[in-house]
């Protein structure tokens, strides 16, 4: 069944409503400009409210795919006219409902036509029927609502049309069907969404270009109009150039644009008076030359125009003047005018009036003149020199060599700074910018690399020095801040103690006065006849008995109290005895003098045997009195022992040749365990300090911050042990031969109390960090306890929960006066009987938001509870204990060092004394804060009815933290449920499908290309056909030409060389 042909009505019938303000009347206007009024169509249905009408009318305008200007005009209409337009459009859609109003019908017809690849078997009526179907599709694409085009695109209707174009035989190619198919593509591109779809298709433009091979003039004109208009669309110019290159391969052309120039030059047969085709070709050529990169790049225009000139377009243009057609002449004038302007601009670069591009000698002279006395001139001569050596024979691949050179030069001229080619790249993967960058002088690059390496080393050294100074400054700044804080706190404490001392002194003075009065009265009472002693004050102390000789007793509380003892305990016992060995304990029997053994001495030091030597005073009665090792020395091969267990370590293997040459290898003495020595060497290589620098840093307590904390911790692992010291003392005369690790251990063992100094230094460096870790925990515990005690909102929340529980529970579980705080986390376990996703906690939050809105923000009162929930009291007490013991050890070492005479450069006493003063006060402050925090915590636990002896902070505050998280999550879930409910209500009021369709169409309208000022593809084609698109440039060039002619006439009698005279 053939589809019913639609009338040629589009949206033009609507805009008659914009004239006048009479009673609304809908008038239909055909494509030609004659008005053909039909009867007035009064809407049969009552007009809805304004909001509903605007929504319905907006849907209609969206389907029409109007430009912004026309949309504004449509929405400016009165409500009555909007309703009439809507009713008439809906009535038209109802009348046109049928198989032909769906894209599926046309797609099936196209597929069936493409399957029948020949027209030979068809009768004339069948061919006309097929053409009517395609014409009907073209009309539908222009007049049907927007959803028809969208549906056609979604069903891949464009691919069906392109496949039909690719599979046509010769008869179909020359028939009207070919023209109608091109018209369908043009109609699809007249829609913004369809145009974007065509341009984004990978093969669409190439397949359209293939239609230039037909002899059907109408088809050629339609193809050229489409391709010329695509040049005006942003991004379309390069697609057209690629399509013409594709057509060159498809049509087996020698060069690009050859078919166009042949058709332009034809003047026989049907081409004799065919002006429309020649006009379309010239408009396409002008669009290719002046749009895209040609709009701004002179080089590109000259390059592309040279292709047409090489094909002989200039004689053809001269011959086309004979047609005497105004539209064609406009395009010819634009071509020649643009050429003259470009040649004039090019000649200005060489200070010439005119450049004859056909004369090789003139072009050479101009280039030589321009390049002479420049750095590039030798390279120019080199290019000419090598061109002389290029192959010149006509056989073989001679032409390809010159073609390669031509394309390289083209790439250099055309490629922009970003490496993009406006035309199809003459050479693929050839980036001029990258190649030029690679040709930079190698010597300069080498110098830059050396300079950069030198600067990199200097930067690294400066960076290390800067980091060292920063560490030193940070440490000093931190010490200063801690000192200031400590001084301020000490000042406050001293002021407080001074005030208390003043009050106590005043009380003592008062008591002394009273005691003196009492003593005086007591002395009077001892005189006969004296007055009786007054009774003592109630509750006061009894007066002391009188002393002989009438001396009054001394006041019991008079004078200053004794000063407090200094911080720290008594000094520790003295350190270990000197390295010379331990004397026998006092009172031990010395016994008879032992005979000194005659032990043979090795020629070289040997590795030591780490045994535990038995004291001589314990040998009596043991088997060692019966042993004589002197006999064994006679049996042993001492040379072999010396060779096997020599303390020297060779750096390289000795060879016989070395011995013959008399060269001596460097030997190192190592008596320390191999693995321990290796680990010590690794540490020293990371530390990057000499033994003297390490020794100085330890003696000065690292004033210059040379020893980081992590390095100190590693140094503590390599403290010389007693066995190491004994072995090293035996070989101290060979100090120069000692290995690096042995030398280090020996040097450190010479420092008095090295281990205690190192431990004190490590504690000093870590003290601020460890106190900084403890303080936030103590503070969080203290503040969180205050928060749960003082929060009114949380108290109100518990009150509401108690009411809920008593109301919901009956029997023994009900009638409660309170509940354990752990019950808060069980609220969410009670589910609703209506909706299982709703719990008692969700419902509680809803009630609180309605009745107690302030309570909902109770989490703001408990901000420190999550931090306190991570505090473990046992670990906290352990950390405090470690700090106390570490501080005590440092104080003990300080007392020991004070009792000894210090060597030069030893600053232990001064530095540690200052540290102890600050650290003791800081630690005391932390202890006081911890005591206060514990008291507040116990109060908080009892406040909520819990057992203070069993409940720990992490458990107690963990309950609150878990409830806070559950409360926040449930609140968010309530919000989400509320939003989902609102979305459901909104979804009921609006149809999601229409909304998405409108959004999609609105986005497609916003994506309109900048070149489409009028919004319609047909307008671009019309402007290109008539030459109006070039009017602005043509007028500008005419004005420039007149100005240049007048200047030349005034300054010289020489007539400028031009192709046209206006």
CSV table of N, CA, C and O in Angstrom, one decimal, residues 889-928:
chain,number,residue,atom,x,y,z
A,889,UNK,N,64.2,8.6,85.8
A,889,UNK,CA,65.5,8.1,85.4
A,889,UNK,C,66.4,9.3,84.9
A,889,UNK,O,67.6,9.3,85.2
A,890,UNK,N,65.8,10.2,84.2
A,890,UNK,CA,66.5,11.4,83.7
A,890,UNK,C,67.0,12.2,84.9
A,890,UNK,O,68.2,12.7,84.9
A,891,UNK,N,66.2,12.4,85.9
A,891,UNK,CA,66.6,13.1,87.1
A,891,UNK,C,67.7,12.4,87.8
A,891,UNK,O,68.7,13.1,88.3
A,892,UNK,N,67.7,11.1,87.9
A,892,UNK,CA,68.7,10.3,88.5
A,892,UNK,C,70.1,10.5,87.8
A,892,UNK,O,71.1,10.7,88.4
A,893,UNK,N,70.0,10.5,86.4
A,893,UNK,CA,71.2,10.7,85.7
A,893,UNK,C,71.7,12.1,85.8
A,893,UNK,O,73.0,12.3,85.8
A,894,UNK,N,70.8,13.1,85.9
A,894,UNK,CA,71.3,14.5,86.2
A,894,UNK,C,72.0,14.6,87.5
A,894,UNK,O,73.0,15.3,87.6
A,895,UNK,N,71.5,14.0,88.5
A,895,UNK,CA,72.2,14.0,89.8
A,895,UNK,C,73.6,13.4,89.7
A,895,UNK,O,74.5,13.8,90.3
A,896,UNK,N,73.6,12.3,89.0
A,896,UNK,CA,74.9,11.6,88.8
A,896,UNK,C,75.9,12.5,88.1
A,896,UNK,O,77.1,12.6,88.5
A,897,UNK,N,75.5,13.1,87.0
A,897,UNK,CA,76.4,14.0,86.2
A,897,UNK,C,76.8,15.2,87.0
A,897,UNK,O,77.9,15.7,86.8
A,898,UNK,N,75.9,15.7,87.9
A,898,UNK,CA,76.3,16.8,88.7
A,898,UNK,C,77.4,16.5,89.7
A,898,UNK,O,78.3,17.3,90.0
A,899,UNK,N,77.4,15.2,90.1
A,899,UNK,CA,78.5,14.8,91.1
A,899,UNK,C,79.8,14.5,90.4
A,899,UNK,O,80.8,14.3,91.1
A,900,UNK,N,79.9,14.4,89.1
A,900,UNK,CA,81.1,14.2,88.4
A,900,UNK,C,81.6,15.5,87.7
A,900,UNK,O,80.8,16.4,87.4
A,901,UNK,N,82.9,15.5,87.5
A,901,UNK,CA,83.4,16.7,86.8
A,901,UNK,C,83.2,16.5,85.3
A,901,UNK,O,83.5,15.5,84.8
A,902,UNK,N,82.6,17.6,84.7
A,902,UNK,CA,82.3,17.5,83.3
A,902,UNK,C,83.5,17.8,82.4
A,902,UNK,O,84.3,18.6,82.8
A,903,UNK,N,83.5,17.2,81.3
A,903,UNK,CA,84.6,17.4,80.3
A,903,UNK,C,84.2,18.6,79.4
A,903,UNK,O,83.1,19.1,79.4
A,904,UNK,N,85.1,19.1,78.6
A,904,UNK,CA,84.9,20.2,77.8
A,904,UNK,C,83.9,19.8,76.7
A,904,UNK,O,83.9,18.8,76.1
A,905,UNK,N,82.9,20.7,76.5
A,905,UNK,CA,81.9,20.5,75.5
A,905,UNK,C,80.7,19.7,76.0
A,905,UNK,O,79.7,19.5,75.3
A,906,UNK,N,80.7,19.3,77.3
A,906,UNK,CA,79.6,18.5,77.9
A,906,UNK,C,78.6,19.5,78.4
A,906,UNK,O,78.8,20.3,79.4
A,907,UNK,N,77.4,19.5,77.8
A,907,UNK,CA,76.3,20.4,78.2
A,907,UNK,C,75.2,19.7,78.8
A,907,UNK,O,74.0,20.2,78.9
A,908,UNK,N,75.4,18.5,79.3
A,908,UNK,CA,74.3,17.6,79.8
A,908,UNK,C,73.6,18.3,81.0
A,908,UNK,O,72.4,18.4,81.0
A,909,UNK,N,74.4,18.8,82.0
A,909,UNK,CA,73.8,19.3,83.2
A,909,UNK,C,72.9,20.5,82.9
A,909,UNK,O,71.8,20.7,83.4
A,910,UNK,N,73.5,21.5,82.1
A,910,UNK,CA,72.7,22.7,81.8
A,910,UNK,C,71.5,22.4,81.0
A,910,UNK,O,70.4,23.0,81.3
A,911,UNK,N,71.6,21.6,80.0
A,911,UNK,CA,70.4,21.4,79.1
A,911,UNK,C,69.4,20.6,79.8
A,911,UNK,O,68.2,20.9,79.8
A,912,UNK,N,69.8,19.5,80.5
A,912,UNK,CA,68.8,18.6,81.2
A,912,UNK,C,68.2,19.3,82.4
A,912,UNK,O,67.0,19.1,82.7
A,913,UNK,N,68.9,20.1,83.1
A,913,UNK,CA,68.3,20.9,84.2
A,913,UNK,C,67.2,21.8,83.7
A,913,UNK,O,66.1,21.8,84.4
A,914,UNK,N,67.4,22.5,82.7
A,914,UNK,CA,66.3,23.3,82.1
A,914,UNK,C,65.2,22.4,81.7
A,914,UNK,O,64.0,22.7,81.9
A,915,UNK,N,65.5,21.3,81.0
A,915,UNK,CA,64.4,20.4,80.6
A,915,UNK,C,63.6,19.8,81.8
A,915,UNK,O,62.4,19.7,81.7
A,916,UNK,N,64.3,19.4,82.8
A,916,UNK,CA,63.6,18.8,84.0
A,916,UNK,C,62.7,19.8,84.6
A,916,UNK,O,61.6,19.5,85.0
A,917,UNK,N,63.1,21.1,84.7
A,917,UNK,CA,62.2,22.1,85.2
A,917,UNK,C,60.9,22.2,84.5
A,917,UNK,O,59.8,22.3,85.1
A,918,UNK,N,61.0,22.3,83.2
A,918,UNK,CA,59.8,22.4,82.3
A,918,UNK,C,59.0,21.1,82.3
A,918,UNK,O,57.8,21.1,82.5
A,919,UNK,N,59.7,20.0,82.1
A,919,UNK,CA,59.0,18.7,82.0
A,919,UNK,C,58.3,18.3,83.3
A,919,UNK,O,57.2,17.8,83.2
A,920,UNK,N,58.9,18.6,84.4
A,920,UNK,CA,58.3,18.2,85.7
A,920,UNK,C,57.0,19.0,85.9
A,920,UNK,O,56.0,18.4,86.3
A,921,UNK,N,57.0,20.3,85.6
A,921,UNK,CA,55.8,21.0,85.7
A,921,UNK,C,54.7,20.6,84.7
A,921,UNK,O,53.6,20.4,85.0
A,922,UNK,N,55.1,20.3,83.4
A,922,UNK,CA,54.2,19.8,82.4
A,922,UNK,C,53.6,18.5,82.8
A,922,UNK,O,52.4,18.3,82.7
A,923,UNK,N,54.4,17.6,83.3
A,923,UNK,CA,53.9,16.3,83.8
A,923,UNK,C,53.0,16.4,85.0
A,923,UNK,O,52.0,15.7,85.0
A,924,UNK,N,53.3,17.3,85.9
A,924,UNK,CA,52.5,17.6,87.0
A,924,UNK,C,51.1,18.1,86.6
A,924,UNK,O,50.1,17.7,87.1
A,925,UNK,N,51.1,19.0,85.6
A,925,UNK,CA,49.9,19.5,85.0
A,925,UNK,C,49.0,18.4,84.4
A,925,UNK,O,47.8,18.4,84.6
A,926,UNK,N,49.7,17.5,83.7
A,926,UNK,CA,49.0,16.4,83.1
A,926,UNK,C,48.4,15.5,84.2
A,926,UNK,O,47.2,15.0,84.1
A,927,UNK,N,49.1,15.2,85.2
A,927,UNK,CA,48.6,14.4,86.3
A,927,UNK,C,47.4,15.0,87.0
A,927,UNK,O,46.4,14.3,87.3
A,928,UNK,N,47.5,16.3,87.2
A,928,UNK,CA,46.3,17.0,87.8
A,928,UNK,C,45.1,16.9,86.9
A,928,UNK,O,44.0,16.7,87.4
